[in-house]
mmCIF file of C-alpha atoms in Angstrom:
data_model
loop_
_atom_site.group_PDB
_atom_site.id
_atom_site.type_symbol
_atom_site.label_atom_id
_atom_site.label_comp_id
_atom_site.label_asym_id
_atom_site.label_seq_id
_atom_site.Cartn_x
_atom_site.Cartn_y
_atom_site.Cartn_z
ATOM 1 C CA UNK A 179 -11.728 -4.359 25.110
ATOM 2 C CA UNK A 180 -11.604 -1.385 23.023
ATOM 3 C CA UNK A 181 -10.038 1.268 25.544
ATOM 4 C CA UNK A 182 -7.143 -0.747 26.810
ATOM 5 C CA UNK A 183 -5.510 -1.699 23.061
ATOM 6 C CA UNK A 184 -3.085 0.966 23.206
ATOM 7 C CA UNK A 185 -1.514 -0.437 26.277
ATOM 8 C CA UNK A 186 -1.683 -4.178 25.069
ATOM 9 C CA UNK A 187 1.901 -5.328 23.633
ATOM 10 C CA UNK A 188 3.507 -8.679 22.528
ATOM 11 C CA UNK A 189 7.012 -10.244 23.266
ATOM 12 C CA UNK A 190 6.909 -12.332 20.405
ATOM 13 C CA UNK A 191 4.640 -14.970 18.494
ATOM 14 C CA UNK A 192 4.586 -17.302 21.606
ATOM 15 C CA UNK A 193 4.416 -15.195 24.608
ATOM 16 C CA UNK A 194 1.528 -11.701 25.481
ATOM 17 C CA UNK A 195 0.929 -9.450 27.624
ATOM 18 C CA UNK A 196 -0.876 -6.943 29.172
ATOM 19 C CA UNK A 197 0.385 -3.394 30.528
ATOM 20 C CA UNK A 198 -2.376 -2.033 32.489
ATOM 21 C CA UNK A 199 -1.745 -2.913 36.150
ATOM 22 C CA UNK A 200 -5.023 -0.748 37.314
ATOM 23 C CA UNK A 201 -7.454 -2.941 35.164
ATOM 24 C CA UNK A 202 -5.858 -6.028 34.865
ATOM 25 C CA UNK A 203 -4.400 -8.462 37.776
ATOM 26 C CA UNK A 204 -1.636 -9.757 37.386
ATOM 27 C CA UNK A 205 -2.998 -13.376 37.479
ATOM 28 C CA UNK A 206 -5.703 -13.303 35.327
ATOM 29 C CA UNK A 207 -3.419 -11.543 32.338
ATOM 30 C CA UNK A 208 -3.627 -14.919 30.848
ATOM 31 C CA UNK A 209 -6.950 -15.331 30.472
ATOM 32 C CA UNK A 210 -7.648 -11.396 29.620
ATOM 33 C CA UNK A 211 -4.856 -11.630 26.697
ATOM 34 C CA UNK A 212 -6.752 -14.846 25.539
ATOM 35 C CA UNK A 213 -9.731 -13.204 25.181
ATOM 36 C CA UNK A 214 -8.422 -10.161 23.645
ATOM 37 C CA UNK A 215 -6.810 -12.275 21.292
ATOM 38 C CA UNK A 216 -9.790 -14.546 19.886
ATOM 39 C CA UNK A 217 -11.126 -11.263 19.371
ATOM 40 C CA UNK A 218 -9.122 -9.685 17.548
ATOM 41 C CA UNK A 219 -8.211 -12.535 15.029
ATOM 42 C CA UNK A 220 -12.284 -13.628 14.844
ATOM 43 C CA UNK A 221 -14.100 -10.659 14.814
ATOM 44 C CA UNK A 222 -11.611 -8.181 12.849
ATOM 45 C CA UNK A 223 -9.760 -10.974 10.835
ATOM 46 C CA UNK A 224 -6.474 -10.583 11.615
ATOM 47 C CA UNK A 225 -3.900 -13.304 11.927
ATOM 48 C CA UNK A 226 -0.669 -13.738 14.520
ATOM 49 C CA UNK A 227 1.629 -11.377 12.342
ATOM 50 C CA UNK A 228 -0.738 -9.089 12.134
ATOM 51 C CA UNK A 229 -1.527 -8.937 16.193
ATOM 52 C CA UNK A 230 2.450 -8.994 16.359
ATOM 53 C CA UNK A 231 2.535 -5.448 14.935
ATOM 54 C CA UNK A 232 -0.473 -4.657 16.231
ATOM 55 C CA UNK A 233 1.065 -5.029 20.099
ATOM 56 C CA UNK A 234 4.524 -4.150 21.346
ATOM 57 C CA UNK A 235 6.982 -5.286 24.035
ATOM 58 C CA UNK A 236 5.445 -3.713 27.973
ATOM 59 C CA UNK A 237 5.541 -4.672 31.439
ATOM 60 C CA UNK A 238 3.673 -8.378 32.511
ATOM 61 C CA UNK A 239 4.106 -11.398 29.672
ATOM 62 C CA UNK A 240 2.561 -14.642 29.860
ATOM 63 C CA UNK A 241 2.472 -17.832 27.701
ATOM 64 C CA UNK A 242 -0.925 -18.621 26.013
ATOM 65 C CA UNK A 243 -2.339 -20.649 24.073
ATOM 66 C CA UNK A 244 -1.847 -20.363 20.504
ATOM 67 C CA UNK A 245 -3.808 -18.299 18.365
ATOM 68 C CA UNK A 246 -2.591 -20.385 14.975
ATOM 69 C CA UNK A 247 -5.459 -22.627 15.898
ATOM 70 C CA UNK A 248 -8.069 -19.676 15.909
ATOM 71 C CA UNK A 249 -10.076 -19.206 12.079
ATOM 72 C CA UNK A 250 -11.196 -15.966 11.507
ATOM 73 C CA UNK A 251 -15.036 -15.297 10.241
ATOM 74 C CA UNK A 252 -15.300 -15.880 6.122
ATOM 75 C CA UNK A 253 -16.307 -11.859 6.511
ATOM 76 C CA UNK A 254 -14.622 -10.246 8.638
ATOM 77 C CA UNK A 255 -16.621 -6.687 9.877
ATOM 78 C CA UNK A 256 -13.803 -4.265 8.051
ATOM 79 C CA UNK A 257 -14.532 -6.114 4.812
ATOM 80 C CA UNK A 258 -18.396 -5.864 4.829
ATOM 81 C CA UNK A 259 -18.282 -1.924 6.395
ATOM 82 C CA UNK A 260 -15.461 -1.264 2.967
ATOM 83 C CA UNK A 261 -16.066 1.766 1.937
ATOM 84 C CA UNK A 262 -12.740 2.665 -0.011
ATOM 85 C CA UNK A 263 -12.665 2.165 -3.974
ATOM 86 C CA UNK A 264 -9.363 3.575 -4.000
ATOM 87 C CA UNK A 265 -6.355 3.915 -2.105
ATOM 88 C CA UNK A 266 -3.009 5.312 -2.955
ATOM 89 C CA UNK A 267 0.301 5.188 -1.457
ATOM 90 C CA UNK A 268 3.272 7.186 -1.378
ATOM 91 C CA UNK A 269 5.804 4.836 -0.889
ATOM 92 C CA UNK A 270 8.701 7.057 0.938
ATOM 93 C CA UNK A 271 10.931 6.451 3.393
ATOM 94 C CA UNK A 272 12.675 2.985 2.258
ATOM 95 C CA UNK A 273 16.241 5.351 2.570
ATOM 96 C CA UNK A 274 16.053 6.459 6.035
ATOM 97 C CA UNK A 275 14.845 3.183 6.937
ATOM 98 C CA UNK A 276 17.759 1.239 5.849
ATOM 99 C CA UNK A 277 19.704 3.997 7.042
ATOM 100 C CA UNK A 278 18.666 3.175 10.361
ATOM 101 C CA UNK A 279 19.430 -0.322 9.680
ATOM 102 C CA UNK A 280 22.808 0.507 8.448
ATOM 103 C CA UNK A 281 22.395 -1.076 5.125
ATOM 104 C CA UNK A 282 22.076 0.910 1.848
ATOM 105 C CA UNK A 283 19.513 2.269 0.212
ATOM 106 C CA UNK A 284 18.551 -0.471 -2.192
ATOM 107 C CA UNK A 285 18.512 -3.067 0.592
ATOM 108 C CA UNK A 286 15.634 -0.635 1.914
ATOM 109 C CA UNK A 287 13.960 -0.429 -1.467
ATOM 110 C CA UNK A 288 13.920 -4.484 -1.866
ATOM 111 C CA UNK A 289 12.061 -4.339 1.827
ATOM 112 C CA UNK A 290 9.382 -1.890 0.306
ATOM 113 C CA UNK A 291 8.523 -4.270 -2.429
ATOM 114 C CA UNK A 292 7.712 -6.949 0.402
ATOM 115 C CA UNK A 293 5.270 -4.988 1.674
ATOM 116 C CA UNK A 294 4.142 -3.937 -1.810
ATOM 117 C CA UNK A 295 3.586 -7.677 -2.356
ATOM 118 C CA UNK A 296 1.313 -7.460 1.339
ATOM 119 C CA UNK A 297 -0.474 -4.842 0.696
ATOM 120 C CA UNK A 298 -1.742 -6.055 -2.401
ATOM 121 C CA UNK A 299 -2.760 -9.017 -1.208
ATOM 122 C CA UNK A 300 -4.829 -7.812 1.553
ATOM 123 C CA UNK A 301 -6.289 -4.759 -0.468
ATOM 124 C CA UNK A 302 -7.503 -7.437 -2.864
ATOM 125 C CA UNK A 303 -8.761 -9.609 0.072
ATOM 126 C CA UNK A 304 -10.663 -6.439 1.777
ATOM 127 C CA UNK A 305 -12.389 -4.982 -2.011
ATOM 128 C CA UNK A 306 -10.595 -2.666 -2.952
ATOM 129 C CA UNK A 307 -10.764 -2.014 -6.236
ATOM 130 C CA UNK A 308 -7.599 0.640 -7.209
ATOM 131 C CA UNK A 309 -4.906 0.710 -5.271
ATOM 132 C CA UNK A 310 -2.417 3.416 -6.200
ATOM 133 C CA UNK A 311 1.518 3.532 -5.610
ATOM 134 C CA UNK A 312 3.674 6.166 -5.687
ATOM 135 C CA UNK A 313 6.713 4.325 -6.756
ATOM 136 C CA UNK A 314 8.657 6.648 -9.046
ATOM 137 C CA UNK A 315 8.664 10.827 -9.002
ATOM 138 C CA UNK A 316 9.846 13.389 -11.499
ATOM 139 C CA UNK A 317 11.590 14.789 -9.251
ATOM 140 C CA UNK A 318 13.844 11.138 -8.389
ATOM 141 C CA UNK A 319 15.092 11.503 -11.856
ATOM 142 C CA UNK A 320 17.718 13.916 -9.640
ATOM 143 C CA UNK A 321 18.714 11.466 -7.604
ATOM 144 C CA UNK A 322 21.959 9.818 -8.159
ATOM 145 C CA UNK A 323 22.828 8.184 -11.288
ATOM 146 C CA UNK A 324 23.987 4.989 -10.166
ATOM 147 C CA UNK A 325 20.527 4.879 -7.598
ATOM 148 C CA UNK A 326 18.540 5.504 -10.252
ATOM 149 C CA UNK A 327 19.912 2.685 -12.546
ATOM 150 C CA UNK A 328 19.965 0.306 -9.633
ATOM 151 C CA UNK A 329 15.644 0.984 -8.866
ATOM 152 C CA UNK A 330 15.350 0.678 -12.624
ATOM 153 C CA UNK A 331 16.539 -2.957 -12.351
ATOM 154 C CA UNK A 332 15.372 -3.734 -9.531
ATOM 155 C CA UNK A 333 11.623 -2.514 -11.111
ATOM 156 C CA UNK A 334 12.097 -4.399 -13.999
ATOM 157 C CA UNK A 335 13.011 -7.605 -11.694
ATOM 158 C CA UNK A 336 10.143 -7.053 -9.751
ATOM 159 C CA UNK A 337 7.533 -6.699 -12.841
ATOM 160 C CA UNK A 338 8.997 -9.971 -14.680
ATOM 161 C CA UNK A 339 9.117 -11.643 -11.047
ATOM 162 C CA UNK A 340 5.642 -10.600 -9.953
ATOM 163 C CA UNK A 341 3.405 -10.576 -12.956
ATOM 164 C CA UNK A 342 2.239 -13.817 -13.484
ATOM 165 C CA UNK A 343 1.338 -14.202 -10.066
ATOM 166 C CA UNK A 344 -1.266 -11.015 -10.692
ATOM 167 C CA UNK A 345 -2.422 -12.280 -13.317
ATOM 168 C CA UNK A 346 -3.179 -15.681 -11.950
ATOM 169 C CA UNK A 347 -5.201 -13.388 -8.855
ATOM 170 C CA UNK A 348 -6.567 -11.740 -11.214
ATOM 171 C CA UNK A 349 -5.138 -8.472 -10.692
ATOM 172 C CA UNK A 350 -4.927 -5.764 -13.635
ATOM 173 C CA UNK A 351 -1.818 -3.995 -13.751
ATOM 174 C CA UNK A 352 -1.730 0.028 -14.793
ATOM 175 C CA UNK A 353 0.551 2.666 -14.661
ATOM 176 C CA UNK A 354 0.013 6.508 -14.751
ATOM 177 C CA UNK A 355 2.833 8.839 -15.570
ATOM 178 C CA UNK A 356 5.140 9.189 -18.800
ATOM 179 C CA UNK A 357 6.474 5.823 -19.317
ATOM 180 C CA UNK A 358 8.949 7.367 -22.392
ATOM 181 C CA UNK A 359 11.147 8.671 -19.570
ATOM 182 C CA UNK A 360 11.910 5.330 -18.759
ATOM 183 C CA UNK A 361 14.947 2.501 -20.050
ATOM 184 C CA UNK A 362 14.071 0.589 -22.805
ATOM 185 C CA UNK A 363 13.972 -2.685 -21.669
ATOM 186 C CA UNK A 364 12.201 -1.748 -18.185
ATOM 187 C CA UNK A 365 9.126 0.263 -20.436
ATOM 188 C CA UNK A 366 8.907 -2.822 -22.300
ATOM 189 C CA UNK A 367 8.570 -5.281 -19.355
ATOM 190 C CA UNK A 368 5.886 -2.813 -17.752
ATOM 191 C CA UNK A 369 3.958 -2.775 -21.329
ATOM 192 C CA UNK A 370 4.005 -6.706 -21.244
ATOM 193 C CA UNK A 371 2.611 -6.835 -17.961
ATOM 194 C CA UNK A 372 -0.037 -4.281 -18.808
ATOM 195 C CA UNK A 373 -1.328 -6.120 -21.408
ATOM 196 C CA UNK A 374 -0.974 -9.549 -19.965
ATOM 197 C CA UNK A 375 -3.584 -8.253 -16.959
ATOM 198 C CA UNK A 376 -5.473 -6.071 -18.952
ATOM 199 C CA UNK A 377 -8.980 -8.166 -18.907
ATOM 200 C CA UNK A 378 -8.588 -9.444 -15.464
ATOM 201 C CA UNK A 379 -11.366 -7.820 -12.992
ATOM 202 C CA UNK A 380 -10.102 -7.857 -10.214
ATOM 203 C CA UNK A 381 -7.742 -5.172 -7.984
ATOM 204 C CA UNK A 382 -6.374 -2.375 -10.779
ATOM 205 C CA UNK A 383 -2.740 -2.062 -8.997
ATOM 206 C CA UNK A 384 -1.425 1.284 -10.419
ATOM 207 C CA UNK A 385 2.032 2.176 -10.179
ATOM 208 C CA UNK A 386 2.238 5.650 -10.763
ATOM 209 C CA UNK A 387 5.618 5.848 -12.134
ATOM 210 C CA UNK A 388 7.645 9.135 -13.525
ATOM 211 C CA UNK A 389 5.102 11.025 -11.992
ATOM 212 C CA UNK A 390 4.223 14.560 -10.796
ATOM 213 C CA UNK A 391 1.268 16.221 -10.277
ATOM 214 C CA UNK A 392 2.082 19.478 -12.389
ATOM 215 C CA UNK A 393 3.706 17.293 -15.328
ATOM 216 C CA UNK A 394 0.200 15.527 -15.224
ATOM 217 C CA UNK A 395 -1.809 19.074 -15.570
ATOM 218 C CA UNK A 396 0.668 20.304 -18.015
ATOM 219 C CA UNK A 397 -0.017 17.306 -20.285
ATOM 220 C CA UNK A 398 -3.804 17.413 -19.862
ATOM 221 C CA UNK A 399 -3.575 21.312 -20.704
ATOM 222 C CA UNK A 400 -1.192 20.414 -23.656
ATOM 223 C CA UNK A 401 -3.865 17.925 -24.694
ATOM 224 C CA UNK A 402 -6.679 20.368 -24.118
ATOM 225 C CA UNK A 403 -5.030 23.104 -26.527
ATOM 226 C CA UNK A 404 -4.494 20.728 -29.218
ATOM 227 C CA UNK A 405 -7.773 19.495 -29.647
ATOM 228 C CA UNK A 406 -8.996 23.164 -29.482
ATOM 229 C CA UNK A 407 -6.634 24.333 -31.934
ATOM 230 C CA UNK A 408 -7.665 21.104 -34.211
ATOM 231 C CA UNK A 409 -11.356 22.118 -33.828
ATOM 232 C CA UNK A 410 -12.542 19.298 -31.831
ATOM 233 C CA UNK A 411 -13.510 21.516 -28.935
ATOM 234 C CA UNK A 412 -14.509 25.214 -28.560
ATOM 235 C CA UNK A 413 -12.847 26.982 -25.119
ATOM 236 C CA UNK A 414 -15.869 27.829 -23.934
ATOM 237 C CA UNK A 415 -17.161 24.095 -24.450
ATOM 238 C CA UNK A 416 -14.246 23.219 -21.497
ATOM 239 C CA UNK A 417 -15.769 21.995 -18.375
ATOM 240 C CA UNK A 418 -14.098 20.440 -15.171
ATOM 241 C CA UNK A 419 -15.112 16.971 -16.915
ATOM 242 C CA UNK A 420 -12.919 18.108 -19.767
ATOM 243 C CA UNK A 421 -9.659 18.568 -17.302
ATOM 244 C CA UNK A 422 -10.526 15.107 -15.854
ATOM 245 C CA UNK A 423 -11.031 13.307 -19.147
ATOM 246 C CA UNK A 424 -7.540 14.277 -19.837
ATOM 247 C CA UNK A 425 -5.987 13.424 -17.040
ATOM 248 C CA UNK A 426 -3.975 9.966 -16.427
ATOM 249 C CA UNK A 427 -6.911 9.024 -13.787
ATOM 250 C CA UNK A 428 -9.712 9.869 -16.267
ATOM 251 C CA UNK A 429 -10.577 5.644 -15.875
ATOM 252 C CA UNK A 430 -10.489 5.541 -12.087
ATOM 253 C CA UNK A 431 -12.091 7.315 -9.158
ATOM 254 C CA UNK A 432 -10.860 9.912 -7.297
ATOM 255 C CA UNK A 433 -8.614 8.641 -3.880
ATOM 256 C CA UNK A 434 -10.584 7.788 -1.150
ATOM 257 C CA UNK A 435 -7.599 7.816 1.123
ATOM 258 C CA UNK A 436 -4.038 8.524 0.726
ATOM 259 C CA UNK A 437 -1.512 7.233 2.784
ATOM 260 C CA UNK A 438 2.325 8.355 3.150
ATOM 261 C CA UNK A 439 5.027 5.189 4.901
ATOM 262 C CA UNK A 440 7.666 7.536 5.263
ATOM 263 C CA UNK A 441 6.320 9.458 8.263
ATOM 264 C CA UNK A 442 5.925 13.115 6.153
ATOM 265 C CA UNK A 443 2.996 15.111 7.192
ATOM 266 C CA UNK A 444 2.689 16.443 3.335
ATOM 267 C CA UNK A 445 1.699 15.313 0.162
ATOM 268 C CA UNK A 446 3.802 15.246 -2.799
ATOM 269 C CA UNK A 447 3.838 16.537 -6.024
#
């Protein structure tokens, strides 16, 4: 079934179809499509919104029969091969896409905390253990001031809105980056909800917010000089294990994979 996915599509939640006229006939797309269906949402787990973005609109469509009634296996093969301890997630591209939608920009920032709300759900489901977004630079500090106030409410919303229900999946909720840059009342709400989750063992969500790469290596050096200058450590007693004990991630392993929404074929800083 493997080699024809990429030219499988779907009309919508109640019709399928199949593109491939040279493997396929026309008359037996039903059945095909049926088959291709209990597969994917028994052997790999997924469920009809899933196979909806999976597939896209193409060529022959044909009613089936539901896949609502269709249970997938209580271990679905992705979540015993799981690999992954951590993943992290620049989340960019929220802008352009309500651009596209000709709304504004906050409008596209409420849609990325939908899928924040998804995506933890299903890393939790699949064992992951840290799951790491990319939610606030240094570097958006430039952006305007009126943006910038409006994702600093719209943060602190989402913490008091979302925290409980973490806590009740027992998710622990962490942030890396300097939380001092932030408001007041928002740096308060995210230290509530850090301490709230901090015993639960389950997913460690970590937003990494006011964040940069070089501010983080600039602190840990900072950090590093002090305690030499204090006596604690001799230079040539600094290792690589020093650098990563001082670093915001000194508690969590390295990414396994790192994933950018936006469409950028970089990383950031």
């Amino acid at each position: 079934l493997f080699w024809n996915v990429h030219d499988m599509y779907a009309v919508d939640q109640n019709r399928w179809c199949i593109a491939d006229d040279n493997l396929l006939d026309r008359t037996r797309s039903l059945q095909h499509i049926q088959t291709i269906a209990h597969f994917f949402v028994r052997e790999l787990g997924l469920d009809e919104k899933a196979l909806n973005v999976l597939f896209a609109l193409h060529s022959v469509c044909e009613p089936t029969a539901t896949v609502r009634r269709l249970q997938p296996r209580s271990q679905p093969w992705y979540l015993r091969r799981m690999k992954s301890r951590h993943v992290a997630i620049i989340m960019d591209g929220n802008g352009r896409w309500a651009k596209q939608r000709k709304l504004n920009r906050l409008s596209g920032h409420r849609e990325g905390i939908n899928s924040v709300r998804e995506i933890t759900r299903v890393a939790g489901e699949i064992g992951i253990k840290h799951l790491t977004l990319y939610t606030f630079s240094t570097e958006n500090w430039l952006r305007p001031r009126l943006e910038v106030s409006a994702l600093m409410r719209l943060l602190m919303g989402t913490i008091q809105g979302e925290i409980n229900n973490l806590h009740k999946n027992n998710v622990r909720f962490t942030t890396i980056g300097d939380l001092g840059d932030l408001p007041g009342d928002t740096r308060k709400g995210i230290e509530k909800g850090i301490e709230k989750t901090r015993n639960n063992t389950g997913l460690n969500l970590n937003l990494a917010l006011s964040y940069g790469s070089r501010q983080e290596i600039l602190r840990a050096i900072k950090r590093i000089a002090r305690d030499v200058r204090s006596g604690a450590i001799a230079p040539d007693e600094i290792s690589e294990q020093t650098i990563i004990n001082h670093l915001y991630t000194a508690n969590m392993p390295d990414p396994d994979l790192l994933i950018r929404t936006g469409g950028e074929f970089r990383i950031s800083n």
